[in-house]
C-alpha positions as CSV (number, residue, x, y, z in Angstrom):
1,M,0.0,0.0,0.0
2,L,1.2,3.5,-0.9
3,F,2.5,5.5,2.1
4,V,0.8,8.8,2.5
5,P,2.6,11.0,5.1
6,G,0.7,12.5,7.9
7,A,1.2,15.9,9.5
8,G,4.1,16.2,11.8
9,K,5.7,12.9,10.8
10,K,9.1,12.5,9.4
11,K,9.1,12.6,5.7
12,E,9.8,9.2,4.1
13,T,10.6,8.4,0.5
14,E,8.2,6.1,-1.2
15,E,9.1,4.5,-4.5
16,V,6.4,4.5,-7.2
17,D,6.2,4.0,-11.0
18,V,4.7,7.5,-11.7
19,V,4.1,10.7,-9.9
20,I,1.3,12.8,-11.3
21,I,1.7,16.4,-10.5
22,G,-1.6,18.2,-10.5
23,G,-5.1,17.0,-9.5
24,G,-7.3,18.6,-12.2
25,P,-9.2,16.6,-14.9
26,A,-5.9,15.7,-16.7
27,G,-4.2,14.5,-13.5
28,L,-7.2,12.6,-12.2
29,S,-7.8,10.9,-15.6
30,A,-4.1,10.0,-15.7
31,G,-4.3,8.5,-12.3
32,I,-7.2,6.3,-13.2
33,Y,-5.6,5.0,-16.4
34,A,-2.2,4.5,-14.9
35,T,-3.5,2.5,-12.0
36,R,-5.8,0.4,-14.3
37,A,-2.7,-0.3,-16.4
38,G,-0.9,-1.8,-13.4
39,L,1.3,1.2,-12.5
40,K,1.8,2.3,-8.9
41,G,1.2,6.0,-8.8
42,V,0.3,9.0,-6.7
43,I,-1.3,12.3,-7.5
44,I,0.2,15.4,-5.8
45,D,-1.6,18.8,-5.8
46,K,-0.3,22.0,-4.3
47,G,-3.9,22.9,-3.5
48,I,-7.3,21.1,-3.6
49,A,-7.8,18.6,-6.4
50,G,-10.2,19.6,-9.1
51,G,-8.3,22.3,-10.9
52,L,-9.9,25.3,-12.6
53,A,-12.8,23.0,-13.7
54,A,-14.0,23.3,-10.1
55,E,-14.4,27.1,-10.5
56,A,-16.6,26.8,-13.5
57,P,-20.1,27.9,-12.6
58,F,-21.6,25.3,-15.0
59,I,-20.4,23.0,-17.7
60,E,-22.8,22.2,-20.5
61,N,-20.5,20.4,-23.0
62,Y,-19.1,17.4,-21.1
63,P,-20.7,14.3,-22.6
64,G,-23.1,12.5,-20.3
65,F,-24.1,15.7,-18.5
66,F,-26.6,18.1,-19.9
67,G,-25.5,20.7,-17.4
68,I,-23.4,20.3,-14.2
69,K,-21.7,22.6,-11.8
70,G,-17.9,22.6,-12.3
71,E,-17.3,21.8,-8.6
72,E,-19.7,18.9,-8.8
73,L,-18.1,17.4,-11.9
74,A,-14.6,17.9,-10.4
75,A,-15.8,16.2,-7.2
76,K,-17.1,13.2,-9.1
77,M,-13.8,12.9,-11.0
78,K,-11.8,13.2,-7.7
79,D,-13.9,10.5,-6.0
80,H,-13.4,8.2,-9.0
81,A,-9.7,8.7,-9.0
82,K,-9.4,8.2,-5.2
83,S,-10.9,4.7,-5.6
84,Y,-7.7,3.9,-7.6
85,L,-4.8,5.8,-6.1
86,P,-3.9,8.2,-3.3
87,I,-4.4,11.9,-3.9
88,I,-2.2,14.2,-1.7
89,E,-3.5,17.7,-1.5
90,M,-2.1,20.9,-0.1
91,S,1.4,19.7,-0.8
92,P,3.5,22.0,-2.9
93,I,6.5,20.4,-4.6
94,S,9.8,22.1,-3.7
95,K,12.2,20.1,-5.7
96,I,12.5,17.6,-8.6
97,E,15.8,16.0,-9.1
98,K,16.9,13.4,-11.7
99,K,19.1,10.7,-10.2
100,E,22.0,9.0,-11.9
101,D,19.9,5.8,-12.4
102,G,17.3,7.9,-14.3
103,K,14.7,8.0,-11.6
104,F,13.2,11.2,-10.3
105,F,13.3,12.4,-6.7
106,I,10.2,14.5,-5.9
107,E,10.2,16.5,-2.7
108,S,6.8,17.8,-1.5
109,E,5.5,19.3,1.6
110,Q,3.7,16.2,2.7
111,G,6.1,13.5,1.5
112,N,9.0,12.5,-0.8
113,F,8.8,10.1,-3.7
114,L,11.2,8.3,-6.0
115,S,9.5,7.7,-9.3
116,S,10.4,6.1,-12.6
117,A,8.2,8.7,-14.5
118,I,6.4,12.0,-14.1
119,I,3.2,13.3,-15.6
120,F,2.9,17.1,-15.4
121,A,-0.8,18.0,-15.2
122,T,-0.1,21.4,-13.5
123,G,-2.7,23.4,-15.5
124,T,-2.9,27.1,-15.7
125,T,-3.6,30.1,-13.5
126,H,-5.6,33.2,-14.1
127,K,-3.8,36.0,-16.1
128,H,-3.8,39.4,-14.5
129,L,-4.7,42.7,-16.2
130,N,-1.8,44.5,-14.6
131,V,-3.7,47.8,-14.3
132,K,-3.8,50.3,-11.5
133,G,-6.1,49.1,-8.6
134,E,-6.2,45.4,-9.6
135,Q,-3.8,44.3,-6.9
136,E,-4.9,47.0,-4.4
137,F,-8.6,45.9,-4.5
138,Y,-8.1,42.2,-4.8
139,G,-10.5,40.7,-2.2
140,K,-12.1,44.1,-1.9
141,G,-14.2,43.9,-5.0
142,V,-11.8,42.3,-7.5
143,S,-12.0,38.6,-8.0
144,Y,-11.0,36.0,-10.6
145,C,-13.7,33.4,-9.6
146,V,-17.4,34.1,-9.9
147,T,-18.2,30.7,-8.4
148,C,-16.3,31.6,-5.3
149,D,-17.3,35.3,-4.9
150,G,-20.4,36.0,-7.0
151,Y,-22.9,35.8,-4.2
152,F,-21.1,38.6,-2.3
153,F,-22.4,41.1,-5.0
154,K,-26.1,40.3,-4.7
155,D,-28.2,43.3,-6.0
156,Q,-25.0,45.2,-6.8
157,N,-23.4,46.4,-10.1
158,V,-20.7,44.2,-11.5
159,V,-18.3,44.4,-14.4
160,V,-16.8,41.3,-16.0
161,I,-13.5,42.1,-17.8
162,G,-13.0,39.7,-20.7
163,G,-15.7,38.6,-23.1
164,G,-14.5,35.2,-24.0
165,N,-16.3,32.0,-23.1
166,S,-15.1,32.1,-19.4
167,G,-16.2,35.8,-19.1
168,A,-19.5,35.1,-20.8
169,V,-20.3,32.2,-18.5
170,A,-19.3,34.3,-15.5
171,A,-21.7,37.1,-16.6
172,I,-24.5,34.6,-17.2
173,T,-24.0,33.1,-13.8
174,L,-24.2,36.5,-12.2
175,H,-27.6,37.1,-13.7
176,G,-30.1,36.8,-10.9
177,I,-27.5,37.7,-8.4
178,A,-26.2,41.1,-9.4
179,K,-28.4,44.1,-10.2
180,K,-26.5,45.1,-13.4
181,I,-23.8,43.2,-15.3
182,T,-21.5,44.7,-17.9
183,I,-18.9,42.9,-19.9
184,L,-15.8,44.8,-21.2
185,E,-14.0,43.2,-24.1
186,Y,-10.7,44.4,-25.6
187,M,-11.4,43.0,-29.1
188,P,-13.8,44.7,-31.5
189,R,-16.0,41.6,-31.8
190,Y,-17.7,39.0,-29.7
191,M,-15.1,36.6,-28.4
192,C,-17.5,34.0,-27.0
193,E,-19.4,31.2,-28.7
194,N,-22.7,32.1,-30.5
195,A,-24.7,30.2,-27.8
196,Y,-23.3,32.6,-25.2
197,V,-23.9,35.7,-27.4
198,K,-27.5,34.7,-27.7
199,K,-27.9,34.1,-24.0
200,I,-26.2,37.3,-23.0
201,S,-28.6,39.2,-25.3
202,E,-31.6,37.5,-23.9
203,L,-30.6,38.3,-20.4
204,G,-30.0,42.0,-21.1
205,I,-26.3,41.8,-20.2
206,E,-24.4,44.7,-21.7
207,Y,-21.4,43.7,-23.8
208,I,-19.1,46.6,-24.6
209,K,-16.4,45.8,-27.3
210,N,-13.2,47.4,-28.4
211,V,-12.2,48.9,-25.1
212,Q,-9.0,48.9,-23.0
213,V,-9.3,48.9,-19.2
214,T,-6.9,51.4,-17.6
215,E,-7.8,51.4,-14.0
216,I,-10.0,49.8,-11.3
217,F,-10.7,52.6,-8.8
218,G,-12.2,53.0,-5.4
219,D,-11.4,53.9,-1.8
220,E,-11.7,51.1,0.7
221,K,-13.4,49.0,-1.9
222,V,-14.1,49.0,-5.6
223,K,-16.2,51.8,-6.9
224,G,-15.7,51.4,-10.7
225,V,-13.6,50.8,-13.8
226,K,-12.0,53.3,-16.1
227,F,-11.5,52.4,-19.8
228,I,-10.7,53.9,-23.2
229,D,-12.9,53.4,-26.3
230,K,-10.2,52.2,-28.7
231,E,-12.1,53.5,-31.7
232,T,-12.7,57.1,-30.6
233,G,-9.9,57.4,-27.9
234,E,-12.5,58.7,-25.4
235,A,-11.9,58.0,-21.8
236,K,-14.9,56.6,-19.9
237,E,-15.8,55.0,-16.6
238,I,-18.5,52.7,-15.3
239,E,-19.6,52.4,-11.7
240,A,-19.2,48.9,-10.2
241,D,-19.2,47.3,-6.8
242,G,-17.5,44.2,-8.1
243,V,-15.0,43.3,-10.9
244,F,-14.4,39.8,-12.2
245,I,-11.4,39.4,-14.4
246,Y,-11.4,36.8,-17.1
247,V,-8.6,37.8,-19.5
248,G,-6.9,34.5,-20.2
249,L,-4.6,32.0,-18.5
250,L,-0.9,31.4,-17.8
251,P,0.7,28.0,-17.8
252,Q,2.1,26.6,-14.6
253,S,5.1,25.1,-16.1
254,E,7.9,26.2,-13.7
255,L,8.5,22.8,-12.2
256,A,8.8,21.2,-15.7
257,K,11.2,23.9,-16.8
258,S,13.3,23.3,-13.7
259,I,14.3,19.9,-14.9
260,G,14.9,21.0,-18.5
261,V,11.6,20.1,-20.1
262,E,11.2,22.1,-23.4
263,L,8.6,24.8,-23.4
264,D,7.1,26.8,-26.3
265,Q,7.3,30.6,-26.7
266,R,4.3,31.1,-24.5
267,G,5.6,28.9,-21.7
268,Y,3.5,25.9,-22.3
269,I,5.0,22.4,-22.2
270,K,5.8,21.0,-25.7
271,V,4.4,17.5,-26.2
272,D,4.1,15.0,-29.1
273,S,0.9,13.2,-30.0
274,K,1.5,10.7,-27.1
275,M,2.0,13.5,-24.5
276,R,5.7,12.8,-24.3
277,T,7.9,15.8,-23.5
278,S,11.5,16.4,-24.5
279,I,12.7,14.3,-21.6
280,P,12.2,10.5,-21.6
281,L,9.6,9.2,-19.1
282,V,8.3,12.7,-18.5
283,Y,4.9,13.5,-19.9
284,A,2.4,16.4,-19.8
285,A,-1.3,16.7,-20.2
286,G,-4.1,19.2,-19.9
287,D,-4.1,23.0,-20.1
288,V,-0.4,23.2,-19.3
289,T,0.3,21.9,-22.9
290,G,-1.6,24.8,-24.5
291,G,-4.2,24.2,-27.2
292,V,-7.9,23.8,-26.4
293,A,-8.6,24.5,-22.7
294,Q,-11.5,22.2,-22.2
295,V,-12.3,19.6,-19.5
296,I,-12.8,16.8,-22.0
297,V,-9.5,17.6,-23.8
298,A,-7.6,17.6,-20.5
299,A,-9.2,14.2,-19.4
300,A,-8.3,12.7,-22.8
301,Q,-4.7,13.9,-22.7
302,G,-4.4,12.6,-19.1
303,A,-5.4,9.1,-20.4
304,I,-3.0,9.3,-23.3
305,A,-0.1,10.3,-21.1
306,A,-0.8,7.5,-18.6
307,L,-1.0,4.9,-21.4
308,S,2.2,6.2,-23.0
309,C,3.9,6.0,-19.6
310,Y,2.8,2.4,-19.3
311,E,4.0,1.6,-22.8
312,D,7.4,3.2,-22.1
313,L,7.9,1.5,-18.7
314,R,6.5,-1.9,-19.3
315,L,6.5,-2.7,-23.0
316,K,10.0,-1.6,-24.0
């Protein structure tokens, strides 16, 4: 049985076939497939397993579910994976070292592992606007998660910055909670799927295109957003009690980079069709590889990575 360290105990080093770093859909899927293939593995997550999927207010395009909350789907995936292998949460990894025998030493807050292979399923994190007031008012009206914080703005005015699919879903979710919802989009066109454009229109959510946000202002808490109309150059502002920022994602690829895994120009991990990286027996899956950031894609890539790992460890 795999040793899972407890709080306050001396760290021991457990030998496994594969360490899966990250407990989102890609990592959970990889864990299921790796274990079913006969590999001894463990999933390590620096936070709570589920990934950004758990923050999605609702998911309507995952086969088998006509509509499900992200946190519910993530919980189902987590429970499924836990029936196969240990999931260690709240355990940031401080070091990965490749040994002379080719194995990898992984040091984490809750335990150390010696592994023949690694699957990076570290996902992405929210990109920041980097405008005045964003950091100052974080937690005082500025948020990156409508599922976490949307209810705090009941009957108030809210601005969603970013009109892609994530921003559109956030705005739709806020309907029925907030008094008024406005989407601010940098591009001069709708950046979300047609289904969301239609829903936004039906709900009376304002979608302002071709603007550049310059400041989030307030005193002790958020009071509004300043922006420039890119077509006319006119400076404008809109009153808001809450600001939700959905302007893209950044790959969490630092650990992979630390052991020499090749990244692309944007910082995503480069993989082949079998999810193999530039280093033998190191794989990557999910959003950290770039491409289409969807739960179903992440889950599929996790399965591919695990099966490739099995093939490389057992069949060669």
